[in-house]
Coordinates of C-alpha atoms in Angstrom, one line a residue:
M719 CA 16.0 -85.6 15.5
G720 CA 16.4 -83.8 18.7
A721 CA 20.3 -83.9 18.4
Y722 CA 20.1 -82.8 14.9
I723 CA 18.1 -79.6 15.7
I724 CA 20.4 -78.9 18.6
R725 CA 23.5 -79.1 16.4
R726 CA 21.8 -76.7 13.9
L727 CA 20.9 -74.2 16.5
L728 CA 24.5 -74.3 18.0
L729 CA 25.6 -73.4 14.3
I730 CA 23.4 -70.3 14.2
P731 CA 25.7 -68.2 16.2
V732 CA 28.9 -69.1 14.4
T733 CA 27.2 -68.7 11.0
L734 CA 25.8 -65.3 11.9
F735 CA 29.1 -64.2 13.5
G736 CA 30.8 -65.1 10.0
I737 CA 28.2 -63.2 8.0
M738 CA 28.6 -60.0 10.0
L739 CA 32.4 -60.3 10.1
V740 CA 32.6 -60.6 6.2
N741 CA 30.2 -57.8 5.6
F742 CA 31.8 -55.6 8.2
A743 CA 35.2 -56.2 6.8
L744 CA 33.9 -55.3 3.2
V745 CA 32.4 -52.1 4.5
Q746 CA 35.9 -50.9 5.6
F747 CA 37.0 -50.8 2.0
V748 CA 34.0 -49.0 0.6
P749 CA 34.7 -45.3 -0.2
G750 CA 32.8 -42.7 1.7
G751 CA 31.1 -43.2 5.1
P752 CA 28.7 -41.5 7.6
V753 CA 31.1 -38.8 8.4
E754 CA 31.6 -37.8 4.8
Q755 CA 27.7 -38.1 4.2
A756 CA 27.2 -35.7 7.3
I757 CA 29.7 -33.2 5.9
A758 CA 28.0 -33.3 2.6
R759 CA 24.7 -32.5 4.2
I760 CA 26.1 -29.7 6.5
Q761 CA 27.7 -28.0 3.4
G762 CA 24.6 -28.4 1.4
G763 CA 26.2 -30.6 -1.1
G764 CA 23.5 -33.2 -1.2
D765 CA 24.8 -36.8 -1.9
V766 CA 28.3 -37.1 -1.1
F767 CA 28.7 -39.9 -3.6
G768 CA 28.2 -37.5 -6.5
G769 CA 31.7 -36.3 -5.8
F770 CA 33.2 -39.7 -6.3
A771 CA 31.7 -39.7 -9.8
G772 CA 33.4 -36.3 -10.6
G773 CA 30.1 -34.4 -10.1
G774 CA 31.3 -31.6 -7.8
S775 CA 34.2 -29.4 -7.8
D776 CA 34.4 -28.7 -4.2
A777 CA 33.8 -32.2 -3.2
N778 CA 36.8 -33.3 -5.1
T779 CA 39.3 -30.9 -3.4
V780 CA 40.1 -32.0 0.0
D781 CA 42.1 -30.5 2.9
L782 CA 41.4 -30.0 6.4
G783 CA 44.4 -28.4 8.1
G784 CA 46.7 -31.3 6.8
S785 CA 44.1 -34.1 7.0
D786 CA 42.8 -35.4 3.6
N787 CA 40.6 -38.1 5.0
Y788 CA 37.2 -36.6 4.3
V789 CA 36.0 -35.4 0.8
G790 CA 34.4 -31.9 0.8
A791 CA 35.4 -31.0 4.3
R792 CA 37.2 -27.9 3.4
G793 CA 36.6 -25.0 5.8
L794 CA 35.4 -27.2 8.6
P795 CA 37.6 -27.1 11.7
P796 CA 39.3 -30.4 12.8
E797 CA 37.7 -30.2 16.1
F798 CA 34.2 -30.5 14.3
I799 CA 35.4 -33.4 12.3
A800 CA 36.6 -35.1 15.4
E801 CA 33.3 -34.6 17.1
L802 CA 31.6 -36.2 14.1
E803 CA 33.8 -39.2 14.3
K804 CA 33.1 -39.6 18.1
E805 CA 29.4 -39.3 17.5
F806 CA 29.4 -41.9 14.8
G807 CA 32.0 -44.2 16.8
F808 CA 34.7 -43.9 14.4
D809 CA 37.2 -42.8 16.9
K810 CA 37.6 -46.4 17.8
P811 CA 39.5 -49.0 15.9
P812 CA 37.5 -51.3 13.5
V813 CA 38.1 -54.4 15.7
E814 CA 36.8 -52.7 18.8
R815 CA 33.7 -51.3 17.0
F816 CA 32.9 -54.7 15.5
F817 CA 32.9 -56.5 18.8
R818 CA 31.1 -53.7 20.5
M819 CA 28.4 -53.9 17.7
M820 CA 28.1 -57.6 18.2
G821 CA 27.8 -57.3 22.0
N822 CA 24.9 -54.9 21.5
Y823 CA 23.2 -57.2 18.9
L824 CA 23.4 -60.1 21.3
M825 CA 21.2 -57.9 23.6
F826 CA 19.1 -57.1 20.6
D827 CA 20.1 -53.4 20.9
F828 CA 20.5 -52.2 17.3
G829 CA 20.9 -48.6 18.0
E830 CA 19.6 -45.7 16.0
S831 CA 19.7 -44.4 12.6
Y832 CA 22.5 -42.0 12.0
F833 CA 20.4 -39.6 10.0
R834 CA 16.9 -40.4 11.0
S835 CA 16.9 -40.2 14.8
I836 CA 14.8 -43.2 15.1
S837 CA 15.7 -46.7 16.3
V838 CA 16.4 -49.4 13.8
I839 CA 13.6 -51.7 15.3
E840 CA 11.1 -48.9 14.9
L841 CA 12.1 -48.3 11.3
I842 CA 11.7 -52.1 10.4
K843 CA 8.2 -52.1 12.1
E844 CA 7.3 -49.0 10.0
K845 CA 8.4 -50.7 6.8
L846 CA 7.1 -54.1 7.6
P847 CA 3.4 -53.9 6.3
V848 CA 4.6 -53.2 2.8
S849 CA 7.0 -56.0 2.7
I850 CA 4.7 -58.4 4.4
T851 CA 2.0 -57.5 1.8
L852 CA 4.1 -58.1 -1.2
G853 CA 5.8 -61.3 0.3
L854 CA 2.7 -62.9 1.8
W855 CA 0.4 -62.4 -1.1
S856 CA 2.9 -63.2 -3.8
T857 CA 3.8 -66.4 -2.2
L858 CA 0.2 -67.5 -1.5
I859 CA -1.0 -66.6 -5.1
A860 CA 2.1 -68.4 -6.6
Y861 CA 1.3 -71.7 -4.6
L862 CA -2.4 -71.3 -5.3
I863 CA -1.8 -71.1 -9.0
S864 CA 1.2 -73.3 -9.4
I865 CA 0.2 -76.5 -7.5
P866 CA -3.2 -77.1 -9.3
L867 CA -1.7 -75.9 -12.6
G868 CA 1.3 -78.2 -12.2
I869 CA -0.8 -81.3 -11.4
K870 CA -3.0 -80.7 -14.3
K871 CA 0.0 -80.3 -16.7
A872 CA 1.4 -83.6 -15.2
V873 CA -2.0 -85.4 -15.7
R874 CA -2.2 -84.0 -19.3
D875 CA 1.5 -84.2 -20.2
G876 CA 2.2 -83.8 -23.9
S877 CA -1.3 -82.4 -24.6
K878 CA -2.2 -79.1 -26.1
F879 CA -3.1 -77.7 -22.8
D880 CA 0.4 -78.7 -21.5
T881 CA 2.1 -77.1 -24.6
W882 CA 0.3 -73.6 -24.5
T883 CA 0.5 -73.5 -20.6
S884 CA 4.3 -74.1 -20.9
G885 CA 4.7 -71.2 -23.5
A886 CA 2.6 -68.9 -21.2
I887 CA 4.7 -69.8 -18.2
I888 CA 7.9 -69.3 -20.1
A889 CA 6.8 -66.0 -21.5
A890 CA 5.8 -64.8 -17.9
Y891 CA 9.1 -65.9 -16.5
A892 CA 11.0 -64.0 -19.2
I893 CA 9.1 -60.8 -18.5
P894 CA 11.2 -58.7 -15.9
G895 CA 9.0 -57.7 -12.9
F896 CA 9.8 -54.0 -13.2
L897 CA 8.8 -54.0 -17.0
F898 CA 5.5 -55.7 -16.2
A899 CA 4.9 -53.2 -13.4
I900 CA 5.4 -50.4 -15.9
L901 CA 3.0 -52.1 -18.3
L902 CA 0.4 -52.2 -15.6
L903 CA 0.7 -48.7 -14.7
V904 CA 0.3 -47.7 -18.3
L905 CA -2.8 -49.9 -18.8
F906 CA -4.7 -49.4 -15.4
V907 CA -3.3 -46.5 -13.3
P908 CA -3.8 -43.5 -15.7
A909 CA -7.3 -42.0 -15.4
N910 CA -9.5 -43.3 -18.2
C911 CA -11.6 -40.4 -19.6
F912 CA -14.9 -40.3 -21.3
R913 CA -16.3 -37.4 -23.3
I914 CA -19.8 -36.6 -22.1
P915 CA -21.8 -34.4 -24.5
G916 CA -24.0 -31.4 -23.2
L917 CA -21.5 -30.1 -20.8
A918 CA -21.0 -26.2 -20.9
E919 CA -17.3 -26.1 -20.7
A920 CA -15.8 -26.4 -24.2
W921 CA -13.0 -29.1 -25.0
P922 CA -10.0 -27.9 -26.8
G923 CA -10.6 -27.7 -30.5
G924 CA -14.0 -26.2 -30.3
S925 CA -15.7 -29.4 -29.2
T926 CA -18.6 -29.1 -26.6
F927 CA -17.3 -32.4 -24.9
N928 CA -15.9 -32.5 -21.4
P929 CA -14.1 -35.5 -20.1
T930 CA -15.1 -37.3 -17.1
C931 CA -12.2 -39.5 -15.7
Y932 CA -12.0 -42.3 -13.4
E933 CA -9.2 -44.2 -11.6
L934 CA -9.1 -48.0 -11.9
F935 CA -6.2 -48.4 -9.6
P936 CA -4.3 -46.1 -7.3
L937 CA -0.9 -44.8 -8.3
R938 CA 0.8 -45.0 -5.0
G939 CA 0.5 -46.0 -1.3
L940 CA -0.8 -49.1 0.6
T941 CA -4.0 -47.6 1.6
S942 CA -6.0 -44.3 1.1
D943 CA -5.6 -41.1 3.0
N944 CA -9.2 -41.6 4.6
F945 CA -8.4 -45.4 5.5
D946 CA -9.2 -45.0 9.1
E947 CA -12.6 -43.3 8.3
L948 CA -13.7 -46.4 6.3
S949 CA -15.9 -49.2 7.5
A950 CA -14.4 -52.6 8.1
W951 CA -15.6 -54.0 4.6
G952 CA -14.5 -50.6 3.1
K953 CA -11.0 -51.0 4.6
V954 CA -10.7 -54.5 3.1
K955 CA -11.7 -53.3 -0.3
D956 CA -9.3 -50.3 -0.1
Y957 CA -6.4 -52.4 0.8
V958 CA -7.1 -55.0 -2.0
W959 CA -7.5 -52.0 -4.5
H960 CA -4.1 -50.8 -3.5
I961 CA -2.2 -54.0 -3.5
T962 CA -3.6 -55.6 -6.7
L963 CA -1.1 -54.1 -9.1
P964 CA 2.1 -54.4 -6.9
V965 CA 1.3 -58.0 -6.1
L966 CA 0.6 -58.9 -9.7
A967 CA 4.0 -57.3 -10.7
S968 CA 5.9 -59.1 -8.1
T969 CA 4.2 -62.6 -8.7
I970 CA 4.2 -62.7 -12.6
S971 CA 7.4 -64.8 -12.7
A972 CA 7.3 -66.4 -9.3
F973 CA 5.0 -69.2 -10.2
A974 CA 6.9 -70.4 -13.1
T975 CA 9.4 -72.5 -11.4
L976 CA 7.0 -73.6 -8.9
T977 CA 4.6 -74.9 -11.4
L978 CA 7.3 -76.8 -13.5
L979 CA 8.7 -78.2 -10.2
T980 CA 5.1 -79.5 -9.2
K981 CA 4.7 -81.1 -12.7
N982 CA 8.1 -82.8 -12.7
S983 CA 7.5 -84.2 -9.2
F984 CA 4.2 -85.5 -10.2
L985 CA 5.5 -87.0 -13.3
D986 CA 8.3 -88.9 -11.4
E987 CA 5.9 -90.3 -8.9
I988 CA 3.1 -91.3 -11.5
K989 CA 5.6 -93.5 -13.3
K990 CA 6.6 -95.4 -10.0
H991 CA 5.3 -99.0 -9.4
Y992 CA 3.0 -98.2 -6.4
V993 CA 0.9 -95.9 -8.6
M994 CA 0.4 -98.7 -11.1
T995 CA -0.4 -101.1 -8.2
A996 CA -3.1 -98.6 -6.8
R997 CA -4.6 -98.2 -10.1
A998 CA -4.7 -102.1 -10.6
K999 CA -6.6 -102.3 -7.4
G1000 CA -9.4 -100.3 -9.0
L1001 CA -8.9 -97.0 -7.2
S1002 CA -10.2 -93.8 -8.9
E1003 CA -7.8 -91.5 -10.7
S1004 CA -8.5 -88.7 -8.1
R1005 CA -7.8 -91.2 -5.2
V1006 CA -4.5 -92.3 -6.9
L1007 CA -3.4 -88.7 -7.2
Y1008 CA -4.3 -87.1 -4.1
G1009 CA -4.5 -90.2 -1.8
H1010 CA -1.0 -91.6 -2.8
V1011 CA 0.9 -89.4 -5.3
F1012 CA 0.3 -86.0 -3.8
R1013 CA 2.0 -86.6 -0.4
N1014 CA 5.2 -87.9 -2.1
A1015 CA 5.2 -85.3 -5.0
M1016 CA 4.5 -82.3 -2.8
L1017 CA 7.3 -83.0 -0.4
I1018 CA 9.8 -80.6 -2.0
V1019 CA 7.1 -78.0 -2.8
I1020 CA 5.3 -77.9 0.7
A1021 CA 8.3 -78.3 2.6
G1022 CA 10.0 -75.4 1.0
F1023 CA 7.1 -73.0 1.6
P1024 CA 8.9 -71.3 4.7
A1025 CA 12.1 -70.7 2.7
V1026 CA 10.1 -69.3 -0.4
F1027 CA 8.0 -67.0 1.7
I1028 CA 11.1 -65.6 3.5
G1029 CA 12.9 -65.3 0.2
V1030 CA 10.1 -63.2 -1.3
F1031 CA 9.6 -61.4 1.9
F1032 CA 13.3 -60.3 2.4
G1033 CA 13.9 -59.9 -1.3
S1034 CA 11.6 -57.0 -1.4
S1035 CA 12.0 -55.5 -5.0
L1036 CA 13.3 -52.1 -4.8
I1037 CA 12.1 -51.4 -8.2
I1038 CA 8.6 -52.5 -7.6
E1039 CA 8.4 -50.5 -4.4
T1040 CA 9.7 -47.4 -6.2
I1041 CA 7.3 -47.7 -9.2
F1042 CA 4.2 -48.0 -7.0
S1043 CA 5.6 -45.4 -4.4
L1044 CA 5.7 -48.1 -1.5
D1045 CA 8.0 -47.5 1.4
G1046 CA 9.1 -50.9 2.3
L1047 CA 12.2 -52.9 3.5
G1048 CA 13.7 -52.8 -0.1
R1049 CA 13.8 -49.0 -0.3
L1050 CA 15.0 -48.9 3.4
G1051 CA 18.0 -51.0 2.7
F1052 CA 18.8 -49.3 -0.5
E1053 CA 18.6 -45.7 1.1
A1054 CA 20.7 -47.0 4.2
A1055 CA 23.4 -48.3 1.9
V1056 CA 23.6 -45.2 -0.1
A1057 CA 23.7 -42.9 2.9
R1058 CA 26.1 -45.2 4.7
D1059 CA 23.7 -45.5 7.6
Y1060 CA 25.5 -48.4 9.2
P1061 CA 23.1 -49.1 12.1
I1062 CA 20.2 -49.7 9.7
V1063 CA 22.5 -51.8 7.2
F1064 CA 24.0 -54.1 10.0
G1065 CA 21.0 -54.2 12.1
T1066 CA 18.7 -55.5 9.3
L1067 CA 21.5 -57.8 8.1
F1068 CA 21.7 -59.4 11.7
I1069 CA 17.9 -59.6 12.1
F1070 CA 17.3 -61.0 8.6
G1071 CA 20.3 -63.3 8.8
L1072 CA 19.0 -64.8 12.1
I1073 CA 15.5 -65.2 10.8
G1074 CA 16.8 -66.9 7.6
L1075 CA 18.9 -69.4 9.7
V1076 CA 15.8 -70.3 11.8
V1077 CA 13.7 -70.6 8.7
G1078 CA 16.3 -73.2 7.4
I1079 CA 15.7 -75.4 10.4
I1080 CA 11.9 -75.0 10.1
S1081 CA 12.1 -76.2 6.5
D1082 CA 14.0 -79.2 7.6
L1083 CA 11.3 -79.9 10.1
M1084 CA 8.7 -79.4 7.4
Y1085 CA 10.3 -82.3 5.5
V1086 CA 10.1 -84.6 8.4
L1087 CA 6.5 -83.6 9.0
V1088 CA 5.4 -84.2 5.4
D1089 CA 7.4 -87.3 5.2
P1090 CA 8.3 -89.0 8.5
R1091 CA 10.6 -91.4 6.6
I1092 CA 13.2 -88.7 6.3
D1093 CA 15.7 -88.7 9.2
F1094 CA 18.5 -86.2 8.9
E1095 CA 20.4 -87.8 11.7
K1096 CA 20.8 -91.1 9.9
R1097 CA 21.9 -89.2 6.8
E1098 CA 24.5 -87.4 8.6
G1099 CA 25.9 -90.7 10.1

């Protein structure tokens, strides 16, 4: 196993280099760039990409003393454009820029954002709480629901319980997360009002009723404005109060595949001879299920936990974060891509790619930990 791990570790730099090279090459063919974005902001044109859609008259007419490289640069001196190029590092050829970037990344120097004057690492740290919240709780809730439900469905395969839970799972899986998030907002976020008689202020229409409203769940943010002033228990309640709806929205379809995977794994194991032998020895059903079947059936489910968590964590839903006004990694990545903020784009790609490759190794180790009979070295041979 040690030789297998060493080989996998040696493959990480090569794989990561390939990921970065492909993405860097693709970016060279994308219209626009940091320089054009900076020009658009200087001239008050807003988002430079509106010009590519035909939205701006000045943005589509180009010239800069004979240079037509930058949309919307009319009226700006060539010296200023050259200074912008130097500031963003675009005065160097692409090959030199790529290898310089990779050299810095090997030293874990990811630079600063082009437009925010803050380091990439600090930006990621700032956005991490939101992504950790959505990723961690969504994964835990999915596992806590899916494993017991999948086991019960396997034990009661073909029963009415199995039928209606399968229907509910399929329905939940079919509902888009963003649509469910909007439904939650409509049902729980708007203040629910009650009309209380006897109040002096008249209600429109001549009635003497005045509404008193309360808020079931907050509309935005991860915590309240007075979070630091709350007691320890108050902070816990405030945190749970804020994350309930976003986590529900991001979890609604996550447990469907896991539940069916658990059920099918248990069904496959239950039909094997060692289970019939255990039952013939007089062991209780719970002892058979959790003492013998569980270890083998849960191999794929448990060993895949690191990969599932990382997938949910890094797959932060831009739409969910936008709907609930959460500023996480999803929005950070989208805004960086739109603004062509390349230090953020490539810095986060390098960090997440590295973590993803390491988690792949951890997942393999989890397989061996759950079932020592697995030997990846022998399989490779």
